[in-house]
Amino acid sequence: MDPKTAMYVAQGIHGLAYGMLLFLVASGLNIIFGMMGILNLAHASFFMLSAYFSYQFLSMTGNFWLARLLAPVATAFFGILLERFLLRKMHALGHLGELILTVGVSLVILAGVKIFWGTESLPLKIPPLLTGLVSIAGMSYPVYRLFVIGLALAVLAMMALLLYKTRLGKIVRAAVSDADMVNALGINIPLVFMFVFGVGTWLAGVAGVAIAPILLVFPGLADQMGMDAFVVVVTGGLGSLSGAFIVSIIFGLLSSYGVQFLSSLAPLLMFLFMAIVLAIKPTGFFGERE
Amino acid sequence: MTNKVSKWILWMVLLAVLAVYPKLFGIYYTNLFVTFAVFAIYSVSFNLLLGYTGLLSFGHAMFFGVGGYGTALALKHIHGLPLLPAVLFGLVSAAALALILCPLVVRVSGTAFAMLHLAFGQLLHMLAYKLRGITGGEDGIGGFPIPAFSIPGIVSVNMKAPENFYYFAIVVLAISLWIMWFFTKTPFGQIQVGVRDNAKRIDYLGFKVPQTKAVVYVVSGAFAGVAGSIYALFQNLISSGALDIFTSFAPITMTMVGGLGSFLGPVLGAAIIQMIEELTTRFTEQVELVVGLILILVIVFVPMGAVGLLQILKQKWLVRSAFKASLGKVS
């Protein structure tokens, strides 16, 4: 392979990996919005919290995989607490109440992280299995990024199965279209919503532990990734999982090729893309909800 | 009659306090007050959209930042530009931006409106951040000349003195506040509220909903621009930070804390937030924690904001005194 094609391919995989990570964060945000109509502005903070948890668990247990598994669960636990004791009261106030509340929660999480772990960047070691390079068709590529792509695909498949092939998924989808009716049929809707919120924050947690070894763990993590994920969800259409997936990939590729060709103007591409899409279709690519 | 008199007295006292404020509290608190006033006007302009027309914007910093940049760039590049035209530059550039955007944004409302503003707000922030040649990026444009306030042949006041600038800022912002207040009291302002409550009915009544929204939008943007312009002059600096998402969220929190839908609510909210930030920075590093906790507490326990709380207290007091009065009559 000549160097030019190799560069294109490498940038492509790079973009794909970033797109997949974006999708992991965005999918949680999206599920929570699509199912419950809650715009969770603290989502990225949960993502960051999970990265810190994985660092903490890793230094406590020394086992990479255990930390990996526990951190998202712990994050989801905090998410459920938030839903149960705060967000549930906000329904009467509508979107604005939820927005303000989640902004407040994100600020508290940011402050908490700074108090417990300090402001400096914390490195996270990758186990030997995932370090190093793998050579594909004559060019080498970091294993970890491929692992991230695989992980995201697995999560996507799992979410699709859960939503469309199980009884629980059926209930959740029914609750989306008419919560009152499902409630009247004897299904505990608040519990279902709590579960959905838990899954959403768990997804953020998974993304958090996945990204922790690539970027360092630092308090600005939420800002950096959160804005991008938010943009993805908005552009793809609020509540649309496939929209979020497609837009994540587009953004991943845009950012990696953008850096190659436009360098400093690359971040602009993403927002320009969003502005154009929203100007034409204000609900986003696949969005139906207002 | 007495009510009118007491109102007049109240205004006079307020005016007197504002007039002697710098002498009383010194330079530090004077500057703090100017910051408060800037954010109060910014929040009130935001509330024209949210409270009066029911449009939530996630990108109001656009107008604030563009207003600031308009003034800063004009002062930097046009030699010998007087002060008021410089502020006018800020107002006009923000209004122009609103005018450009309004054909796009008045068609939508609700979440789509908020998202569209997030998009354009972030786009502008990124542009300001990346186009270093024009905007100076993160470092911003600083040290542009601050002209003296002068009416040729009559008076010329040096604006580099903080005390003089205080008076100038307060007067400009008070005039903006008054215009916005007047705007909401006109018949047009009533249509605005109608659009918020039931856009369809307003449409049936023969008023043009998109055009109404467009006018409110431009007015709101223009006054956010004035706030940004004064802010840029006050700091003698404007940077891409003035366009970022935190600047967009500031008026949302201030409006919520103060009270949605009442005209002076955002002013009260700006005052409360400003005081909280000032006090917390004095005692602790954890400003975010305190602000976050306050947001949560406010939205959970006092969702109608400070003005709503005051109204409820007043209501209770009125009911109680009426009750006592009726008891007195019976016995």
Coordinates of C-alpha atoms in Angstrom, one line a residue:
Chain A
M1 CA 0.0 0.0 0.0
D2 CA 1.4 3.4 -0.9
P3 CA 1.7 5.9 1.9
K4 CA -1.1 8.1 0.7
T5 CA -3.7 5.4 0.7
A6 CA -2.3 4.2 4.0
M7 CA -2.8 7.6 5.4
Y8 CA -6.4 7.8 4.2
V9 CA -7.2 4.4 5.7
A10 CA -5.5 5.2 9.0
Q11 CA -7.4 8.4 9.3
G12 CA -10.5 6.6 8.3
I13 CA -10.2 4.1 11.1
H14 CA -9.2 6.9 13.5
G15 CA -12.4 8.7 12.6
L16 CA -14.4 5.6 13.0
A17 CA -13.0 4.9 16.5
Y18 CA -13.8 8.5 17.5
G19 CA -17.2 8.2 16.0
M20 CA -17.9 5.0 17.9
L21 CA -16.9 6.7 21.2
L22 CA -19.2 9.6 20.3
F23 CA -22.0 7.2 19.6
L24 CA -21.5 5.5 23.0
V25 CA -21.9 8.8 24.8
A26 CA -24.6 10.0 22.5
S27 CA -26.7 6.8 22.6
G28 CA -27.2 7.1 26.4
L29 CA -28.2 10.7 26.0
N30 CA -30.5 9.8 23.2
I31 CA -32.2 6.9 24.9
I32 CA -33.0 9.1 27.9
F33 CA -34.4 11.8 25.7
G34 CA -36.2 9.6 23.3
M35 CA -37.8 7.5 26.0
M36 CA -38.4 10.0 28.8
G37 CA -38.2 13.4 27.0
I38 CA -35.5 14.5 29.4
L39 CA -32.7 16.5 28.1
N40 CA -29.9 15.4 30.5
L41 CA -27.3 18.1 30.4
A42 CA -25.4 16.2 33.2
H43 CA -24.9 13.3 30.9
A44 CA -21.3 14.2 30.0
S45 CA -20.6 14.6 33.7
F46 CA -21.6 11.0 34.3
F47 CA -19.3 10.1 31.5
M48 CA -16.5 11.8 33.3
L49 CA -17.5 10.4 36.6
S50 CA -17.2 6.9 35.2
A51 CA -13.7 7.6 33.9
Y52 CA -12.7 8.7 37.4
F53 CA -14.4 5.7 38.9
S54 CA -12.5 3.4 36.7
Y55 CA -9.3 5.1 37.7
Q56 CA -10.2 4.7 41.4
F57 CA -11.3 1.1 41.1
L58 CA -8.1 0.3 39.1
S59 CA -5.9 1.7 41.8
M60 CA -7.9 -0.1 44.5
T61 CA -8.2 -3.5 43.0
G62 CA -5.4 -3.5 40.4
N63 CA -7.7 -5.4 38.0
F64 CA -8.3 -3.6 34.8
W65 CA -11.3 -5.7 33.7
L66 CA -13.0 -5.5 37.1
A67 CA -12.6 -1.7 37.2
R68 CA -14.0 -1.6 33.7
L69 CA -17.1 -3.5 34.7
L70 CA -17.7 -1.8 38.1
A71 CA -17.2 1.8 37.0
P72 CA -20.2 2.1 34.7
V73 CA -22.4 0.2 37.2
A74 CA -21.4 2.7 39.9
T75 CA -22.2 5.5 37.6
A76 CA -25.6 4.1 36.7
F77 CA -26.3 3.9 40.4
F78 CA -25.7 7.6 40.8
G79 CA -27.9 8.2 37.7
I80 CA -30.7 6.2 39.2
L81 CA -30.4 8.2 42.5
L82 CA -30.7 11.4 40.5
E83 CA -33.7 10.2 38.6
R84 CA -35.5 8.8 41.7
F85 CA -35.0 11.7 44.0
L86 CA -34.7 14.8 41.9
L87 CA -35.7 14.5 38.3
R88 CA -39.0 12.8 39.0
K89 CA -40.2 15.9 40.7
M90 CA -39.4 18.0 37.7
H91 CA -42.1 16.6 35.4
A92 CA -44.6 19.3 36.3
L93 CA -42.2 22.0 35.4
G94 CA -41.4 20.7 31.9
H95 CA -38.2 20.9 30.1
L96 CA -36.9 24.1 31.7
G97 CA -36.9 22.5 35.2
E98 CA -35.0 19.5 34.0
L99 CA -32.5 21.6 32.1
I100 CA -31.7 23.8 35.1
L101 CA -31.6 20.8 37.5
T102 CA -29.2 18.8 35.3
V103 CA -27.0 21.9 34.8
G104 CA -26.8 22.1 38.6
V105 CA -26.0 18.4 38.9
S106 CA -23.2 18.7 36.4
L107 CA -21.7 21.6 38.3
V108 CA -21.9 19.6 41.5
I109 CA -20.3 16.6 39.9
L110 CA -17.5 18.7 38.4
A111 CA -16.8 20.2 41.9
G112 CA -17.0 16.8 43.5
V113 CA -14.5 15.4 41.1
K114 CA -12.1 18.3 41.7
I115 CA -12.4 17.8 45.4
F116 CA -11.8 14.0 45.5
W117 CA -9.3 13.6 42.7
G118 CA -7.8 17.1 42.2
T119 CA -7.4 19.0 39.0
E120 CA -4.4 17.3 37.4
S121 CA -4.6 14.7 34.7
L122 CA -4.6 11.1 35.8
P123 CA -3.1 8.5 33.4
L124 CA -4.8 5.1 33.1
K125 CA -2.7 2.0 32.1
I126 CA -4.0 -0.4 29.5
P127 CA -3.4 -4.1 30.1
P128 CA -0.8 -5.7 27.8
L129 CA -3.5 -7.5 25.9
L130 CA -4.8 -4.3 24.4
T131 CA -1.5 -2.3 24.1
G132 CA 0.7 -2.4 21.0
L133 CA -0.1 -2.3 17.4
V134 CA -1.7 -4.7 15.1
S135 CA -0.9 -4.8 11.4
I136 CA -3.7 -4.9 8.9
A137 CA -2.8 -5.2 5.2
G138 CA 0.6 -3.8 5.6
M139 CA 0.0 -1.0 8.1
S140 CA 0.0 -1.0 11.8
Y141 CA -2.7 0.3 14.0
P142 CA -3.2 0.6 17.8
V143 CA -5.2 -2.4 19.1
Y144 CA -7.0 -0.3 21.7
R145 CA -8.8 1.7 19.1
L146 CA -10.0 -1.4 17.3
F147 CA -11.2 -2.7 20.7
V148 CA -13.2 0.5 21.2
I149 CA -14.8 0.1 17.8
G150 CA -15.8 -3.5 18.7
L151 CA -17.1 -2.5 22.1
A152 CA -19.3 0.2 20.6
L153 CA -20.7 -2.2 18.0
A154 CA -21.4 -4.7 20.7
V155 CA -23.2 -2.2 22.8
L156 CA -25.2 -1.1 19.8
A157 CA -26.2 -4.6 19.0
M158 CA -27.2 -5.2 22.7
M159 CA -29.3 -2.1 22.8
A160 CA -31.1 -3.0 19.6
L161 CA -31.8 -6.5 20.9
L162 CA -33.0 -5.2 24.2
L163 CA -35.3 -2.6 22.7
Y164 CA -36.7 -4.7 19.8
K165 CA -36.5 -8.3 20.9
T166 CA -37.4 -8.4 24.6
R167 CA -40.6 -7.9 26.6
L168 CA -38.9 -5.1 28.5
G169 CA -38.1 -3.3 25.3
K170 CA -41.7 -3.6 24.2
I171 CA -42.9 -2.1 27.4
V172 CA -40.4 0.7 27.1
R173 CA -41.4 1.5 23.5
A174 CA -45.1 1.4 24.5
A175 CA -44.4 3.7 27.4
V176 CA -42.8 6.2 25.0
S177 CA -45.9 6.4 22.8
D178 CA -48.5 6.5 25.6
A179 CA -47.2 6.4 29.2
D180 CA -50.6 6.9 30.8
M181 CA -52.1 4.0 29.0
V182 CA -49.3 1.6 29.8
N183 CA -49.5 2.7 33.4
A184 CA -53.2 2.0 33.4
L185 CA -52.5 -1.5 32.1
G186 CA -50.7 -2.2 35.4
I187 CA -47.1 -1.6 34.5
N188 CA -45.1 0.5 36.9
I189 CA -44.1 3.3 34.6
P190 CA -41.9 5.3 37.1
L191 CA -39.9 2.1 37.6
V192 CA -39.5 1.6 33.8
F193 CA -38.3 5.2 33.5
M194 CA -35.9 4.7 36.3
F195 CA -34.5 1.7 34.6
V196 CA -34.2 3.6 31.3
F197 CA -32.4 6.4 33.0
G198 CA -30.1 3.9 34.6
V199 CA -29.3 2.3 31.3
G200 CA -28.6 5.7 29.8
T201 CA -26.1 6.6 32.5
W202 CA -24.6 3.1 32.3
L203 CA -24.0 3.8 28.6
A204 CA -22.3 7.0 29.5
G205 CA -20.2 5.1 32.0
V206 CA -19.2 2.5 29.4
A207 CA -18.0 5.4 27.1
G208 CA -16.2 6.9 30.0
V209 CA -14.1 3.8 30.8
A210 CA -13.5 3.3 27.1
I211 CA -12.1 6.7 26.5
A212 CA -10.2 7.0 29.8
P213 CA -7.0 5.3 28.5
I214 CA -7.0 7.3 25.2
L215 CA -7.5 10.7 26.7
L216 CA -6.2 11.4 30.1
V217 CA -8.7 11.6 33.0
F218 CA -9.1 15.2 33.9
P219 CA -12.0 17.6 34.9
G220 CA -12.3 19.1 31.5
L221 CA -13.3 15.7 30.0
A222 CA -17.0 16.4 30.3
D223 CA -16.8 19.7 28.4
Q224 CA -14.8 18.2 25.6
M225 CA -16.8 15.2 24.9
G226 CA -20.2 16.4 26.2
M227 CA -20.6 19.1 23.7
D228 CA -19.7 16.8 20.8
A229 CA -22.2 14.2 22.0
F230 CA -24.9 16.8 22.4
V231 CA -24.3 18.0 18.9
V232 CA -24.5 14.4 17.6
V233 CA -27.9 13.8 19.3
V234 CA -29.3 17.1 18.1
T235 CA -28.1 16.7 14.6
G236 CA -29.2 13.0 14.4
G237 CA -32.6 13.8 15.7
L238 CA -33.6 13.7 19.4
G239 CA -34.6 10.2 20.3
S240 CA -33.4 8.5 17.1
L241 CA -30.8 5.8 17.8
S242 CA -29.9 5.2 14.1
G243 CA -29.7 8.9 13.5
A244 CA -27.2 9.2 16.4
F245 CA -25.2 6.3 15.0
I246 CA -24.9 7.7 11.5
V247 CA -24.1 11.2 12.6
S248 CA -21.5 9.9 15.1
I249 CA -19.7 8.2 12.2
I250 CA -20.0 11.3 10.0
F251 CA -18.6 13.5 12.8
G252 CA -15.8 11.1 13.5
L253 CA -14.7 11.0 9.9
L254 CA -15.2 14.8 9.6
S255 CA -13.0 15.4 12.5
S256 CA -10.2 13.0 11.5
Y257 CA -10.1 14.1 7.9
G258 CA -10.7 17.6 8.8
V259 CA -7.6 17.7 11.0
Q260 CA -5.7 16.3 8.0
F261 CA -6.8 18.8 5.5
L262 CA -8.0 21.9 7.3
S263 CA -6.1 21.5 10.6
S264 CA -7.2 24.3 12.9
L265 CA -10.6 24.8 11.3
A266 CA -11.6 21.1 11.8
P267 CA -13.9 21.7 14.9
L268 CA -15.8 24.2 12.8
L269 CA -16.8 21.6 10.3
M270 CA -18.9 19.8 12.9
F271 CA -20.8 22.8 14.0
L272 CA -21.2 24.0 10.4
F273 CA -22.7 20.6 9.6
M274 CA -25.1 20.9 12.5
A275 CA -26.1 24.4 11.6
I276 CA -26.9 23.4 8.0
V277 CA -28.8 20.3 9.0
L278 CA -30.9 22.1 11.6
A279 CA -31.5 25.1 9.4
I280 CA -33.0 22.7 6.8
K281 CA -34.7 20.3 9.2
P282 CA -35.0 21.7 12.7
T283 CA -35.7 18.3 14.3
G284 CA -32.5 16.8 13.0
F285 CA -31.9 14.1 10.5
F286 CA -34.2 11.4 11.8
G287 CA -36.0 13.3 14.5
E288 CA -39.8 13.5 14.6
R289 CA -40.3 15.1 18.0
E290 CA -40.5 18.8 18.5
Chain B
M1 CA -52.6 59.0 45.6
T2 CA -50.4 58.0 48.5
N3 CA -49.4 55.0 46.5
K4 CA -48.2 57.3 43.7
V5 CA -46.3 59.5 46.1
S6 CA -44.6 56.6 47.8
K7 CA -43.6 55.2 44.4
W8 CA -42.0 58.6 43.6
I9 CA -40.2 58.6 46.8
L10 CA -39.0 55.1 46.2
W11 CA -37.6 56.1 42.8
M12 CA -35.9 59.1 44.2
V13 CA -34.3 57.1 46.9
L14 CA -33.1 54.5 44.3
L15 CA -31.7 57.3 42.1
A16 CA -30.0 58.9 45.1
V17 CA -28.4 55.5 46.1
L18 CA -27.3 54.9 42.6
A19 CA -25.8 58.4 42.4
V20 CA -23.8 58.2 45.6
Y21 CA -23.0 54.4 45.3
P22 CA -19.4 54.8 44.1
K23 CA -18.6 57.3 46.9
L24 CA -20.2 55.0 49.5
F25 CA -18.8 51.7 48.5
G26 CA -15.5 52.4 46.8
I27 CA -14.0 51.2 43.5
Y28 CA -14.3 47.5 44.0
Y29 CA -18.0 47.4 44.6
T30 CA -18.5 50.0 41.9
N31 CA -17.0 47.6 39.4
L32 CA -19.0 44.7 40.8
F33 CA -22.1 46.7 40.4
V34 CA -21.3 47.4 36.7
T35 CA -20.9 43.7 36.1
F36 CA -24.2 43.0 37.8
A37 CA -25.9 45.7 35.7
V38 CA -24.5 44.3 32.5
F39 CA -25.7 40.8 33.3
A40 CA -29.0 42.1 34.5
I41 CA -29.7 43.7 31.2
Y42 CA -28.5 40.7 29.4
S43 CA -30.8 38.5 31.4
V44 CA -33.8 40.8 30.9
S45 CA -33.2 40.7 27.1
F46 CA -33.1 37.0 27.4
N47 CA -36.3 36.9 29.4
L48 CA -38.1 38.9 26.6
L49 CA -37.7 35.7 24.6
L50 CA -38.2 33.1 27.3
G51 CA -40.6 34.7 29.8
Y52 CA -42.6 36.8 27.4
T53 CA -42.6 34.8 24.2
G54 CA -41.9 31.3 25.4
L55 CA -38.8 30.8 23.3
L56 CA -35.9 29.1 25.1
S57 CA -32.5 29.9 23.6
F58 CA -29.3 28.0 24.3
G59 CA -27.3 30.5 22.3
H60 CA -28.1 34.0 23.6
A61 CA -24.4 34.6 24.1
M62 CA -24.2 35.1 20.3
F63 CA -25.8 38.5 20.7
F64 CA -23.8 39.4 23.8
G65 CA -20.5 38.4 22.2
V66 CA -21.3 39.9 18.8
G67 CA -22.3 43.1 20.5
G68 CA -19.0 43.2 22.4
Y69 CA -17.0 42.4 19.3
G70 CA -18.9 45.0 17.3
T71 CA -17.9 47.7 19.7
A72 CA -14.3 46.4 20.2
L73 CA -13.6 46.0 16.4
A74 CA -15.1 49.4 15.6
L75 CA -13.0 51.2 18.3
K76 CA -9.9 49.3 17.2
H77 CA -10.2 50.0 13.5
I78 CA -12.1 53.3 13.2
H79 CA -9.8 56.1 14.5
G80 CA -11.4 58.6 16.8
L81 CA -14.8 57.0 17.0
P82 CA -16.8 58.6 19.8
L83 CA -18.2 56.6 22.6
L84 CA -21.9 56.4 21.8
P85 CA -21.5 55.4 18.2
A86 CA -19.3 52.7 19.4
V87 CA -22.0 51.3 21.6
L88 CA -24.4 51.8 18.7
F89 CA -22.1 49.6 16.6
G90 CA -22.5 46.8 19.2
L91 CA -26.3 47.2 19.1
V92 CA -26.5 47.3 15.4
S93 CA -24.2 44.3 14.8
A94 CA -26.2 42.2 17.3
A95 CA -29.5 43.3 15.8
A96 CA -28.1 42.5 12.3
L97 CA -27.2 39.0 13.4
A98 CA -30.7 38.6 14.8
L99 CA -32.1 39.9 11.5
I100 CA -30.1 37.4 9.5
L101 CA -31.1 34.5 11.7
C102 CA -34.8 35.3 12.2
P103 CA -36.1 33.9 8.9
L104 CA -34.7 30.6 10.0
V105 CA -35.6 30.5 13.7
V106 CA -39.1 32.1 13.8
R107 CA -40.6 29.0 12.1
V108 CA -39.8 26.8 15.0
S109 CA -40.3 26.8 18.8
G110 CA -39.7 24.6 21.8
T111 CA -36.7 22.2 21.7
A112 CA -36.0 22.9 18.0
F113 CA -35.6 26.6 18.7
A114 CA -33.2 25.9 21.6
M115 CA -31.2 23.4 19.5
L116 CA -30.9 25.7 16.6
H117 CA -29.5 28.3 18.8
L118 CA -27.1 25.9 20.3
A119 CA -25.9 25.2 16.8
F120 CA -25.4 28.8 15.7
G121 CA -24.0 29.8 19.1
Q122 CA -21.4 27.1 19.0
L123 CA -20.6 27.9 15.4
L124 CA -20.0 31.5 16.2
H125 CA -18.0 30.6 19.3
M126 CA -15.8 28.3 17.2
L127 CA -15.4 31.0 14.5
A128 CA -14.3 33.6 17.1
Y129 CA -12.0 31.0 18.6
K130 CA -10.4 30.0 15.3
L131 CA -10.3 33.2 13.3
R132 CA -7.4 34.7 15.3
G133 CA -6.6 37.3 12.7
I134 CA -9.9 39.1 13.3
T135 CA -11.1 38.2 16.8
G136 CA -7.9 37.4 18.6
G137 CA -9.2 34.0 19.6
E138 CA -9.0 33.1 23.2
D139 CA -6.9 36.1 24.0
G140 CA -9.4 38.3 22.4
I141 CA -9.2 41.9 21.5
G142 CA -7.9 44.0 24.3
G143 CA -6.5 47.4 24.9
F144 CA -8.6 49.2 22.3
P145 CA -9.0 52.9 22.9
I146 CA -11.8 53.9 25.2
P147 CA -12.9 57.3 23.9
A148 CA -14.1 60.1 26.2
F149 CA -17.8 60.7 26.5
S150 CA -18.2 64.1 24.9
I151 CA -20.8 66.5 23.6
P152 CA -18.7 68.8 21.4
G153 CA -18.3 72.2 22.9
I154 CA -20.2 71.4 26.1
V155 CA -18.6 68.6 28.1
S156 CA -16.0 65.8 27.8
V157 CA -15.7 63.2 30.4
N158 CA -12.8 60.8 30.6
M159 CA -14.2 57.3 30.6
K160 CA -11.0 55.6 31.8
A161 CA -11.9 56.6 35.3
P162 CA -13.9 53.7 36.7
E163 CA -16.3 56.1 38.5
N164 CA -17.2 58.0 35.4
F165 CA -17.6 54.8 33.5
Y166 CA -20.0 53.6 36.2
Y167 CA -22.3 56.5 35.6
F168 CA -22.1 56.0 31.9
A169 CA -22.8 52.3 32.1
I170 CA -25.7 52.7 34.5
V171 CA -27.3 55.4 32.4
V172 CA -27.1 53.4 29.2
L173 CA -28.3 50.2 30.9
A174 CA -31.1 52.0 32.6
I175 CA -32.3 53.4 29.3
S176 CA -32.1 49.9 27.8
L177 CA -34.1 48.5 30.7
W178 CA -36.7 51.2 30.4
I179 CA -37.1 50.7 26.6
M180 CA -37.5 47.0 27.1
W181 CA -40.0 47.5 29.9
F182 CA -41.9 49.9 27.7
F183 CA -41.8 47.4 24.9
T184 CA -43.6 44.8 27.0
K185 CA -46.3 47.3 28.0
T186 CA -47.3 48.2 24.5
P187 CA -50.2 46.4 22.7
F188 CA -47.5 44.6 20.8
G189 CA -46.1 43.3 24.1
Q190 CA -49.5 41.8 24.8
I191 CA -49.5 40.0 21.5
Q192 CA -46.1 38.6 22.5
V193 CA -47.6 37.1 25.7
G194 CA -50.4 35.7 23.6
V195 CA -48.0 34.0 21.3
R196 CA -46.4 32.3 24.3
D197 CA -49.7 31.1 25.7
N198 CA -51.6 30.2 22.5
A199 CA -49.9 30.9 19.2
K200 CA -52.7 29.3 17.2
R201 CA -55.4 31.6 18.7
I202 CA -53.2 34.7 18.0
D203 CA -53.0 33.5 14.4
Y204 CA -56.8 33.1 14.2
L205 CA -57.2 36.6 15.6
G206 CA -55.4 37.9 12.6
F207 CA -52.0 38.7 14.1
K208 CA -48.9 37.4 12.3
V209 CA -47.1 35.0 14.7
P210 CA -43.8 34.6 12.9
Q211 CA -43.4 38.3 12.3
T212 CA -44.2 39.0 15.9
K213 CA -41.6 36.5 17.0
A214 CA -39.1 38.1 14.6
V215 CA -39.6 41.6 16.0
V216 CA -39.2 40.3 19.6
Y217 CA -36.2 38.3 18.6
V218 CA -34.4 41.3 17.0
V219 CA -35.2 43.6 20.0
S220 CA -33.9 40.9 22.4
G221 CA -30.8 40.4 20.4
A222 CA -30.1 44.1 20.1
F223 CA -30.3 44.7 23.9
A224 CA -28.1 41.7 24.6
G225 CA -25.7 43.4 22.2
V226 CA -25.8 46.6 24.2
A227 CA -25.0 44.6 27.3
G228 CA -22.1 42.9 25.5
S229 CA -20.9 46.2 24.2
I230 CA -20.8 47.8 27.7
Y231 CA -19.1 44.7 29.0
A232 CA -16.4 44.9 26.4
L233 CA -15.9 48.6 27.2
F234 CA -15.9 47.9 30.9
Q235 CA -13.3 45.2 30.7
N236 CA -11.5 46.8 27.7
L237 CA -11.4 43.3 26.4
I238 CA -13.6 40.9 24.5
S239 CA -12.6 37.3 23.8
S240 CA -14.2 34.2 22.4
G241 CA -15.2 33.3 26.0
A242 CA -18.0 35.8 25.7
L243 CA -19.6 33.6 23.1
D244 CA -19.3 30.3 24.9
I245 CA -21.9 28.0 26.3
F246 CA -21.4 29.3 29.9
T247 CA -22.2 32.8 28.8
S248 CA -25.3 31.4 27.1
F249 CA -26.4 29.6 30.3
A250 CA -25.8 32.5 32.6
P251 CA -29.1 34.3 31.7
I252 CA -31.0 31.1 31.9
T253 CA -29.9 30.5 35.5
M254 CA -30.3 34.1 36.4
T255 CA -33.9 34.2 35.0
M256 CA -34.8 30.9 36.7
V257 CA -33.4 32.0 40.1
G258 CA -35.0 35.4 39.8
G259 CA -38.4 34.3 38.5
L260 CA -39.6 33.6 35.0
G261 CA -42.1 35.9 33.3
S262 CA -41.9 38.8 35.6
F263 CA -40.0 41.8 34.2
L264 CA -37.7 42.4 37.1
G265 CA -37.2 38.8 38.0
P266 CA -34.0 38.4 35.9
V267 CA -32.6 41.5 37.6
L268 CA -33.2 40.1 41.0
G269 CA -31.8 36.8 39.8
A270 CA -28.6 38.5 38.4
A271 CA -28.2 40.2 41.8
I272 CA -28.6 36.9 43.7
I273 CA -26.2 35.0 41.5
Q274 CA -23.7 37.8 41.6
M275 CA -23.8 38.0 45.4
I276 CA -23.5 34.3 45.8
E277 CA -20.5 34.1 43.5
E278 CA -18.9 37.0 45.2
L279 CA -19.4 35.6 48.7
T280 CA -18.4 32.1 47.7
T281 CA -15.2 33.2 46.0
R282 CA -14.3 35.0 49.3
F283 CA -14.7 31.9 51.4
T284 CA -14.1 28.9 49.3
E285 CA -12.6 27.8 46.0
Q286 CA -15.6 25.7 45.2
V287 CA -17.8 28.2 43.4
E288 CA -19.1 25.5 41.1
L289 CA -20.3 23.4 44.0
V290 CA -22.2 26.3 45.6
V291 CA -23.7 27.5 42.3
G292 CA -24.7 23.9 41.4
L293 CA -26.3 23.2 44.8
I294 CA -28.2 26.5 44.7
L295 CA -29.6 25.7 41.2
I296 CA -30.7 22.3 42.4
L297 CA -32.3 23.7 45.6
V298 CA -34.0 26.5 43.7
I299 CA -35.5 24.3 41.1
V300 CA -36.6 21.7 43.6
F301 CA -38.0 23.9 46.3
V302 CA -38.7 27.3 44.7
P303 CA -39.3 26.6 41.1
M304 CA -41.0 30.0 40.6
G305 CA -37.9 31.9 41.5
A306 CA -37.4 34.7 44.0
V307 CA -40.1 36.9 42.6
G308 CA -42.6 34.0 42.8
L309 CA -41.6 33.4 46.4
L310 CA -42.1 37.1 47.2
Q311 CA -45.5 37.0 45.6
I312 CA -46.5 33.9 47.6
L313 CA -45.4 35.5 50.8
K314 CA -47.2 38.7 50.0
Q315 CA -50.4 36.7 49.2
K316 CA -50.1 34.9 52.5
W317 CA -49.7 38.2 54.4
L318 CA -52.6 39.8 52.6
V319 CA -54.8 36.8 53.3
R320 CA -53.8 36.8 56.9
S321 CA -54.4 40.5 57.4
A322 CA -57.7 40.3 55.6
F323 CA -58.7 37.4 57.9
K324 CA -57.7 39.4 60.9
A325 CA -59.7 42.4 59.7
S326 CA -62.8 40.3 59.1
L327 CA -62.4 38.8 62.6
G328 CA -62.3 42.3 64.0
K329 CA -65.5 43.2 62.1
V330 CA -67.4 40.2 63.4
S331 CA -66.5 40.8 67.0

